[in-house]
PDB file of C-alpha atoms in Angstrom:
ATOM      1  CA  UNK A   1      -8.315  11.386 -12.286  1.00  0.00           C
ATOM      2  CA  UNK A   2      -6.523   9.607  -9.417  1.00  0.00           C
ATOM      3  CA  UNK A   3      -7.307   6.117 -10.549  1.00  0.00           C
ATOM      4  CA  UNK A   4      -5.116   3.093 -11.025  1.00  0.00           C
ATOM      5  CA  UNK A   5      -6.872   0.373 -12.988  1.00  0.00           C
ATOM      6  CA  UNK A   6      -5.999  -3.304 -12.953  1.00  0.00           C
ATOM      7  CA  UNK A   7      -7.165  -6.098 -15.190  1.00  0.00           C
ATOM      8  CA  UNK A   8      -8.365  -8.720 -14.828  1.00  0.00           C
ATOM      9  CA  UNK A   9     -10.141  -8.515 -11.469  1.00  0.00           C
ATOM     10  CA  UNK A  10      -9.916 -12.270 -11.004  1.00  0.00           C
ATOM     11  CA  UNK A  11      -7.681 -14.864 -12.641  1.00  0.00           C
ATOM     12  CA  UNK A  12      -7.576 -18.626 -12.276  1.00  0.00           C
ATOM     13  CA  UNK A  13      -4.647 -20.411 -13.877  1.00  0.00           C
ATOM     14  CA  UNK A  14      -2.988 -23.783 -13.897  1.00  0.00           C
ATOM     15  CA  UNK A  15       0.639 -24.309 -12.998  1.00  0.00           C
ATOM     16  CA  UNK A  16       1.624 -24.711 -16.663  1.00  0.00           C
ATOM     17  CA  UNK A  17      -0.202 -21.624 -17.931  1.00  0.00           C
ATOM     18  CA  UNK A  18       1.237 -18.281 -18.957  1.00  0.00           C
ATOM     19  CA  UNK A  19      -0.833 -15.230 -18.118  1.00  0.00           C
ATOM     20  CA  UNK A  20      -0.330 -11.500 -17.622  1.00  0.00           C
ATOM     21  CA  UNK A  21      -1.664  -8.906 -15.212  1.00  0.00           C
ATOM     22  CA  UNK A  22      -2.102  -5.364 -16.445  1.00  0.00           C
ATOM     23  CA  UNK A  23      -1.990  -2.063 -14.583  1.00  0.00           C
ATOM     24  CA  UNK A  24      -2.638   1.396 -16.000  1.00  0.00           C
ATOM     25  CA  UNK A  25      -2.532   4.959 -14.708  1.00  0.00           C
ATOM     26  CA  UNK A  26      -2.975   8.307 -16.442  1.00  0.00           C
ATOM     27  CA  UNK A  27      -1.813  10.607 -13.671  1.00  0.00           C
ATOM     28  CA  UNK A  28       1.605  11.270 -15.202  1.00  0.00           C
ATOM     29  CA  UNK A  29       3.277   9.244 -12.462  1.00  0.00           C
ATOM     30  CA  UNK A  30       6.791   8.022 -13.187  1.00  0.00           C
ATOM     31  CA  UNK A  31       7.060   5.382 -10.459  1.00  0.00           C
ATOM     32  CA  UNK A  32       5.027   2.164 -10.521  1.00  0.00           C
ATOM     33  CA  UNK A  33       4.953  -0.756  -8.135  1.00  0.00           C
ATOM     34  CA  UNK A  34       3.796  -4.356  -7.807  1.00  0.00           C
ATOM     35  CA  UNK A  35       2.805  -5.704  -4.398  1.00  0.00           C
ATOM     36  CA  UNK A  36       1.646  -9.169  -3.366  1.00  0.00           C
ATOM     37  CA  UNK A  37      -0.870  -9.644  -0.556  1.00  0.00           C
ATOM     38  CA  UNK A  38      -1.709 -13.021   0.944  1.00  0.00           C
ATOM     39  CA  UNK A  39      -4.973 -13.431   2.835  1.00  0.00           C
ATOM     40  CA  UNK A  40      -5.047 -11.548   6.159  1.00  0.00           C
ATOM     41  CA  UNK A  41      -1.475 -10.331   5.680  1.00  0.00           C
ATOM     42  CA  UNK A  42      -0.118  -6.887   4.773  1.00  0.00           C
ATOM     43  CA  UNK A  43       0.997  -6.103   1.212  1.00  0.00           C
ATOM     44  CA  UNK A  44       4.604  -6.987   0.365  1.00  0.00           C
ATOM     45  CA  UNK A  45       6.580  -5.085  -2.233  1.00  0.00           C
ATOM     46  CA  UNK A  46       7.709  -7.089  -5.262  1.00  0.00           C
ATOM     47  CA  UNK A  47       9.013  -4.639  -7.867  1.00  0.00           C
ATOM     48  CA  UNK A  48       9.536  -0.912  -8.352  1.00  0.00           C
ATOM     49  CA  UNK A  49       9.820   0.812 -11.719  1.00  0.00           C
ATOM     50  CA  UNK A  50      11.102   4.344 -12.042  1.00  0.00           C
ATOM     51  CA  UNK A  51      10.958   6.123 -15.398  1.00  0.00           C
ATOM     52  CA  UNK A  52      10.169   2.789 -17.070  1.00  0.00           C
ATOM     53  CA  UNK A  53      13.287   1.135 -15.673  1.00  0.00           C
ATOM     54  CA  UNK A  54      13.307  -1.601 -13.046  1.00  0.00           C
ATOM     55  CA  UNK A  55      14.753  -0.084  -9.883  1.00  0.00           C
ATOM     56  CA  UNK A  56      13.954  -2.625  -7.198  1.00  0.00           C
ATOM     57  CA  UNK A  57      13.378  -6.380  -7.348  1.00  0.00           C
ATOM     58  CA  UNK A  58      12.702  -7.731  -3.866  1.00  0.00           C
ATOM     59  CA  UNK A  59      14.230 -11.144  -4.669  1.00  0.00           C
ATOM     60  CA  UNK A  60      11.095 -12.243  -6.476  1.00  0.00           C
ATOM     61  CA  UNK A  61      11.247 -15.674  -8.216  1.00  0.00           C
ATOM     62  CA  UNK A  62      11.809 -15.523 -11.967  1.00  0.00           C
ATOM     63  CA  UNK A  63       8.390 -17.033 -12.650  1.00  0.00           C
ATOM     64  CA  UNK A  64       7.175 -13.454 -12.095  1.00  0.00           C
ATOM     65  CA  UNK A  65       8.404 -11.162 -14.864  1.00  0.00           C
ATOM     66  CA  UNK A  66       7.543  -7.452 -14.752  1.00  0.00           C
ATOM     67  CA  UNK A  67       7.455  -5.158 -17.747  1.00  0.00           C
ATOM     68  CA  UNK A  68       6.906  -1.424 -18.112  1.00  0.00           C
ATOM     69  CA  UNK A  69       6.297  -0.724 -21.827  1.00  0.00           C
ATOM     70  CA  UNK A  70       5.551   2.969 -21.267  1.00  0.00           C
ATOM     71  CA  UNK A  71       5.038   5.428 -18.449  1.00  0.00           C
ATOM     72  CA  UNK A  72       1.340   4.620 -18.082  1.00  0.00           C
ATOM     73  CA  UNK A  73       1.411   0.859 -18.255  1.00  0.00           C
ATOM     74  CA  UNK A  74       2.819  -1.889 -16.051  1.00  0.00           C
ATOM     75  CA  UNK A  75       2.517  -5.600 -16.701  1.00  0.00           C
ATOM     76  CA  UNK A  76       3.290  -8.654 -14.635  1.00  0.00           C
ATOM     77  CA  UNK A  77       3.889 -11.791 -16.691  1.00  0.00           C
ATOM     78  CA  UNK A  78       3.228 -15.067 -14.905  1.00  0.00           C
ATOM     79  CA  UNK A  79       4.651 -18.440 -15.887  1.00  0.00           C
ATOM     80  CA  UNK A  80       4.822 -21.820 -14.139  1.00  0.00           C
ATOM     81  CA  UNK A  81       3.338 -20.499 -10.930  1.00  0.00           C
ATOM     82  CA  UNK A  82       2.810 -22.570  -7.809  1.00  0.00           C
ATOM     83  CA  UNK A  83      -0.378 -22.819  -5.715  1.00  0.00           C
ATOM     84  CA  UNK A  84       1.342 -20.783  -2.968  1.00  0.00           C
ATOM     85  CA  UNK A  85       1.498 -17.865  -5.423  1.00  0.00           C
ATOM     86  CA  UNK A  86      -2.260 -17.481  -5.066  1.00  0.00           C
ATOM     87  CA  UNK A  87      -2.780 -13.989  -3.669  1.00  0.00           C
ATOM     88  CA  UNK A  88      -4.073 -10.489  -4.362  1.00  0.00           C
ATOM     89  CA  UNK A  89      -1.664  -8.652  -6.653  1.00  0.00           C
ATOM     90  CA  UNK A  90      -1.746  -4.902  -6.193  1.00  0.00           C
ATOM     91  CA  UNK A  91      -0.372  -2.259  -8.495  1.00  0.00           C
ATOM     92  CA  UNK A  92       0.443   1.254  -7.301  1.00  0.00           C
ATOM     93  CA  UNK A  93       1.882   4.427  -8.760  1.00  0.00           C
ATOM     94  CA  UNK A  94       3.387   7.642  -7.415  1.00  0.00           C
ATOM     95  CA  UNK A  95       4.639  10.865  -8.895  1.00  0.00           C
ATOM     96  CA  UNK A  96       8.227   9.849  -8.188  1.00  0.00           C
ATOM     97  CA  UNK A  97      10.025   7.935  -5.449  1.00  0.00           C
ATOM     98  CA  UNK A  98      10.466  10.660  -2.878  1.00  0.00           C
ATOM     99  CA  UNK A  99       9.547   9.913   0.707  1.00  0.00           C
ATOM    100  CA  UNK A 100       6.702  12.431   0.547  1.00  0.00           C
ATOM    101  CA  UNK A 101       5.111  10.978  -2.574  1.00  0.00           C
ATOM    102  CA  UNK A 102       1.729   9.349  -2.081  1.00  0.00           C
ATOM    103  CA  UNK A 103       1.203   5.929  -3.623  1.00  0.00           C
ATOM    104  CA  UNK A 104      -2.109   5.334  -5.349  1.00  0.00           C
ATOM    105  CA  UNK A 105      -3.217   1.712  -5.385  1.00  0.00           C
ATOM    106  CA  UNK A 106      -5.422  -0.176  -7.775  1.00  0.00           C
ATOM    107  CA  UNK A 107      -8.109  -2.606  -6.570  1.00  0.00           C
ATOM    108  CA  UNK A 108      -5.905  -5.593  -7.272  1.00  0.00           C
ATOM    109  CA  UNK A 109      -6.124  -8.828  -9.251  1.00  0.00           C
ATOM    110  CA  UNK A 110      -7.096 -11.856  -7.213  1.00  0.00           C
ATOM    111  CA  UNK A 111      -5.043 -14.762  -8.562  1.00  0.00           C
ATOM    112  CA  UNK A 112      -5.767 -18.413  -7.912  1.00  0.00           C
ATOM    113  CA  UNK A 113      -3.231 -21.018  -9.051  1.00  0.00           C
ATOM    114  CA  UNK A 114      -4.578 -24.550  -9.308  1.00  0.00           C
TER     115      UNK A 114
ATOM    116  CA  UNK B   1      13.914   0.026   7.601  1.00  0.00           C
ATOM    117  CA  UNK B   2      12.674   1.520  10.863  1.00  0.00           C
ATOM    118  CA  UNK B   3       9.867  -0.502  12.395  1.00  0.00           C
ATOM    119  CA  UNK B   4       6.434   0.524  13.616  1.00  0.00           C
ATOM    120  CA  UNK B   5       4.262  -1.102  16.281  1.00  0.00           C
ATOM    121  CA  UNK B   6       0.485  -0.849  16.264  1.00  0.00           C
ATOM    122  CA  UNK B   7      -2.265  -2.545  18.273  1.00  0.00           C
ATOM    123  CA  UNK B   8      -3.752  -5.521  16.435  1.00  0.00           C
ATOM    124  CA  UNK B   9      -7.303  -4.234  16.701  1.00  0.00           C
ATOM    125  CA  UNK B  10      -9.453  -1.405  18.025  1.00  0.00           C
ATOM    126  CA  UNK B  11     -13.163  -0.777  18.240  1.00  0.00           C
ATOM    127  CA  UNK B  12     -15.200   2.370  18.062  1.00  0.00           C
ATOM    128  CA  UNK B  13     -18.788   3.503  17.902  1.00  0.00           C
ATOM    129  CA  UNK B  14     -20.126   5.439  14.969  1.00  0.00           C
ATOM    130  CA  UNK B  15     -19.799   9.238  15.199  1.00  0.00           C
ATOM    131  CA  UNK B  16     -17.254   9.014  18.024  1.00  0.00           C
ATOM    132  CA  UNK B  17     -13.592  10.036  17.663  1.00  0.00           C
ATOM    133  CA  UNK B  18     -10.988   7.323  17.166  1.00  0.00           C
ATOM    134  CA  UNK B  19      -7.343   7.572  18.159  1.00  0.00           C
ATOM    135  CA  UNK B  20      -5.100   5.008  16.467  1.00  0.00           C
ATOM    136  CA  UNK B  21      -1.603   4.857  18.029  1.00  0.00           C
ATOM    137  CA  UNK B  22       1.685   3.954  16.396  1.00  0.00           C
ATOM    138  CA  UNK B  23       5.072   3.536  18.041  1.00  0.00           C
ATOM    139  CA  UNK B  24       8.246   4.084  16.037  1.00  0.00           C
ATOM    140  CA  UNK B  25      11.044   4.414  18.556  1.00  0.00           C
ATOM    141  CA  UNK B  26      13.830   3.881  15.981  1.00  0.00           C
ATOM    142  CA  UNK B  27      12.619   6.617  13.616  1.00  0.00           C
ATOM    143  CA  UNK B  28      15.377   8.622  11.966  1.00  0.00           C
ATOM    144  CA  UNK B  29      15.407  12.341  11.377  1.00  0.00           C
ATOM    145  CA  UNK B  30      14.500  12.041   7.692  1.00  0.00           C
ATOM    146  CA  UNK B  31      11.683   9.513   8.088  1.00  0.00           C
ATOM    147  CA  UNK B  32       8.187  10.674   7.196  1.00  0.00           C
ATOM    148  CA  UNK B  33       5.262   9.037   9.000  1.00  0.00           C
ATOM    149  CA  UNK B  34       2.629   7.839   6.546  1.00  0.00           C
ATOM    150  CA  UNK B  35      -0.773   6.338   7.214  1.00  0.00           C
ATOM    151  CA  UNK B  36      -2.616   4.206   4.709  1.00  0.00           C
ATOM    152  CA  UNK B  37      -5.799   2.241   5.182  1.00  0.00           C
ATOM    153  CA  UNK B  38      -7.250  -0.740   3.392  1.00  0.00           C
ATOM    154  CA  UNK B  39     -10.992  -1.171   3.258  1.00  0.00           C
ATOM    155  CA  UNK B  40     -12.328  -4.699   2.756  1.00  0.00           C
ATOM    156  CA  UNK B  41     -11.762  -6.012  -0.774  1.00  0.00           C
ATOM    157  CA  UNK B  42      -9.923  -2.860  -1.880  1.00  0.00           C
ATOM    158  CA  UNK B  43      -6.365  -1.714  -2.388  1.00  0.00           C
ATOM    159  CA  UNK B  44      -4.739   0.467   0.274  1.00  0.00           C
ATOM    160  CA  UNK B  45      -5.492   4.171   0.177  1.00  0.00           C
ATOM    161  CA  UNK B  46      -3.449   7.083   1.447  1.00  0.00           C
ATOM    162  CA  UNK B  47      -4.746   8.818   4.559  1.00  0.00           C
ATOM    163  CA  UNK B  48      -2.159  11.352   5.726  1.00  0.00           C
ATOM    164  CA  UNK B  49       1.545  11.909   6.327  1.00  0.00           C
ATOM    165  CA  UNK B  50       3.783  14.175   8.361  1.00  0.00           C
ATOM    166  CA  UNK B  51       7.342  14.800   9.493  1.00  0.00           C
ATOM    167  CA  UNK B  52       7.361  16.764  12.743  1.00  0.00           C
ATOM    168  CA  UNK B  53       4.298  18.990  13.000  1.00  0.00           C
ATOM    169  CA  UNK B  54       0.728  17.863  13.434  1.00  0.00           C
ATOM    170  CA  UNK B  55      -1.171  17.625  10.172  1.00  0.00           C
ATOM    171  CA  UNK B  56      -4.832  17.864   9.238  1.00  0.00           C
ATOM    172  CA  UNK B  57      -6.657  16.963   6.066  1.00  0.00           C
ATOM    173  CA  UNK B  58     -10.254  16.208   5.130  1.00  0.00           C
ATOM    174  CA  UNK B  59      -9.921  12.583   6.178  1.00  0.00           C
ATOM    175  CA  UNK B  60      -8.025  12.726   9.458  1.00  0.00           C
ATOM    176  CA  UNK B  61      -5.492  14.410  11.714  1.00  0.00           C
ATOM    177  CA  UNK B  62      -2.013  13.209  12.542  1.00  0.00           C
ATOM    178  CA  UNK B  63      -0.555  14.050  15.922  1.00  0.00           C
ATOM    179  CA  UNK B  64       3.203  13.510  16.184  1.00  0.00           C
ATOM    180  CA  UNK B  65       4.952  13.327  19.549  1.00  0.00           C
ATOM    181  CA  UNK B  66       7.621  15.901  20.208  1.00  0.00           C
ATOM    182  CA  UNK B  67      10.370  13.249  20.227  1.00  0.00           C
ATOM    183  CA  UNK B  68       8.788  11.677  17.101  1.00  0.00           C
ATOM    184  CA  UNK B  69       8.893   8.220  18.658  1.00  0.00           C
ATOM    185  CA  UNK B  70       5.142   7.847  18.419  1.00  0.00           C
ATOM    186  CA  UNK B  71       2.206   9.248  16.500  1.00  0.00           C
ATOM    187  CA  UNK B  72      -1.577   9.050  16.583  1.00  0.00           C
ATOM    188  CA  UNK B  73      -4.014   9.030  13.713  1.00  0.00           C
ATOM    189  CA  UNK B  74      -7.239  10.743  14.703  1.00  0.00           C
ATOM    190  CA  UNK B  75     -10.538  10.142  12.959  1.00  0.00           C
ATOM    191  CA  UNK B  76     -12.756  12.874  14.331  1.00  0.00           C
ATOM    192  CA  UNK B  77     -16.118  11.182  13.790  1.00  0.00           C
ATOM    193  CA  UNK B  78     -15.926   7.537  12.815  1.00  0.00           C
ATOM    194  CA  UNK B  79     -18.376   6.226  10.247  1.00  0.00           C
ATOM    195  CA  UNK B  80     -19.093   2.654   9.225  1.00  0.00           C
ATOM    196  CA  UNK B  81     -17.094   3.364   6.079  1.00  0.00           C
ATOM    197  CA  UNK B  82     -13.976   3.910   8.218  1.00  0.00           C
ATOM    198  CA  UNK B  83     -13.863   0.222   9.179  1.00  0.00           C
ATOM    199  CA  UNK B  84     -10.560  -0.884   7.690  1.00  0.00           C
ATOM    200  CA  UNK B  85      -7.002  -1.972   8.425  1.00  0.00           C
ATOM    201  CA  UNK B  86      -4.888   1.087   9.218  1.00  0.00           C
ATOM    202  CA  UNK B  87      -1.178   0.956   8.484  1.00  0.00           C
ATOM    203  CA  UNK B  88       1.433   3.279   9.967  1.00  0.00           C
ATOM    204  CA  UNK B  89       4.526   3.299   7.742  1.00  0.00           C
ATOM    205  CA  UNK B  90       7.834   5.122   7.951  1.00  0.00           C
ATOM    206  CA  UNK B  91       9.297   6.308   4.688  1.00  0.00           C
ATOM    207  CA  UNK B  92      12.743   7.806   4.720  1.00  0.00           C
ATOM    208  CA  UNK B  93      14.992   9.504   2.245  1.00  0.00           C
ATOM    209  CA  UNK B  94      16.744   6.275   1.323  1.00  0.00           C
ATOM    210  CA  UNK B  95      13.608   4.179   0.957  1.00  0.00           C
ATOM    211  CA  UNK B  96      13.143   5.359  -2.647  1.00  0.00           C
ATOM    212  CA  UNK B  97       9.441   4.723  -2.656  1.00  0.00           C
ATOM    213  CA  UNK B  98       9.500   1.438  -0.768  1.00  0.00           C
ATOM    214  CA  UNK B  99       6.495   1.096   1.507  1.00  0.00           C
ATOM    215  CA  UNK B 100       7.064  -1.580   4.139  1.00  0.00           C
ATOM    216  CA  UNK B 101       3.679  -2.465   5.603  1.00  0.00           C
ATOM    217  CA  UNK B 102       3.477  -3.781   9.172  1.00  0.00           C
ATOM    218  CA  UNK B 103       0.535  -5.804  10.481  1.00  0.00           C
ATOM    219  CA  UNK B 104      -1.634  -2.715  10.958  1.00  0.00           C
ATOM    220  CA  UNK B 105      -4.628  -2.112  13.203  1.00  0.00           C
ATOM    221  CA  UNK B 106      -8.007  -3.567  12.347  1.00  0.00           C
ATOM    222  CA  UNK B 107     -10.597  -0.904  13.176  1.00  0.00           C
ATOM    223  CA  UNK B 108     -14.148  -2.064  13.798  1.00  0.00           C
ATOM    224  CA  UNK B 109     -16.851   0.597  13.898  1.00  0.00           C
ATOM    225  CA  UNK B 110     -20.130  -0.274  15.615  1.00  0.00           C
ATOM    226  CA  UNK B 111     -23.393   1.398  14.562  1.00  0.00           C
TER     227      UNK B 111
END
């Protein structure tokens, strides 16, 4: 099973809402990632977790709050987002963080902020 | 991070070979060359990677120049399903899993 699942597929939220994105993998991977992709642009890394600990935060605003409750699950909590945060949010996982490790991506959650 | 340069777009006909180039003149000795592709409305998927020698797998071949300053992803017989954005990414020993995507090459495959 080389699948990364993400829920929900689509999410519409207002600027005052709080919502969460969920990502799950059962490949025994110990590194998990959040990327943001605006329309017609390449994905941009947001966060990296390694062994359930936050390793990299690419200067992401605090209205995005990641959480890794266990080795299979990664959440992204959203609060007080802006319309410019509308994007495709991609989750990925890899065995570890070596330069030869393949990242497996989920299909993404398409977020619209009104 | 070392940078890659790819053509914005390329076109191919179905069942013909496709050669997608990538320039990476500032590559360091420990940088691996990775290729990912993103089909419409999907997340990126891994295609192939290599360090110095040419590599083959069931999806594609990767030809790496002797000086490692460029590489070419080869799709031996393009299908309509291969229409995607192809990203060439360098990943070195100090990147710790960071994938820095460039603009990529949009491949259009004509029937």
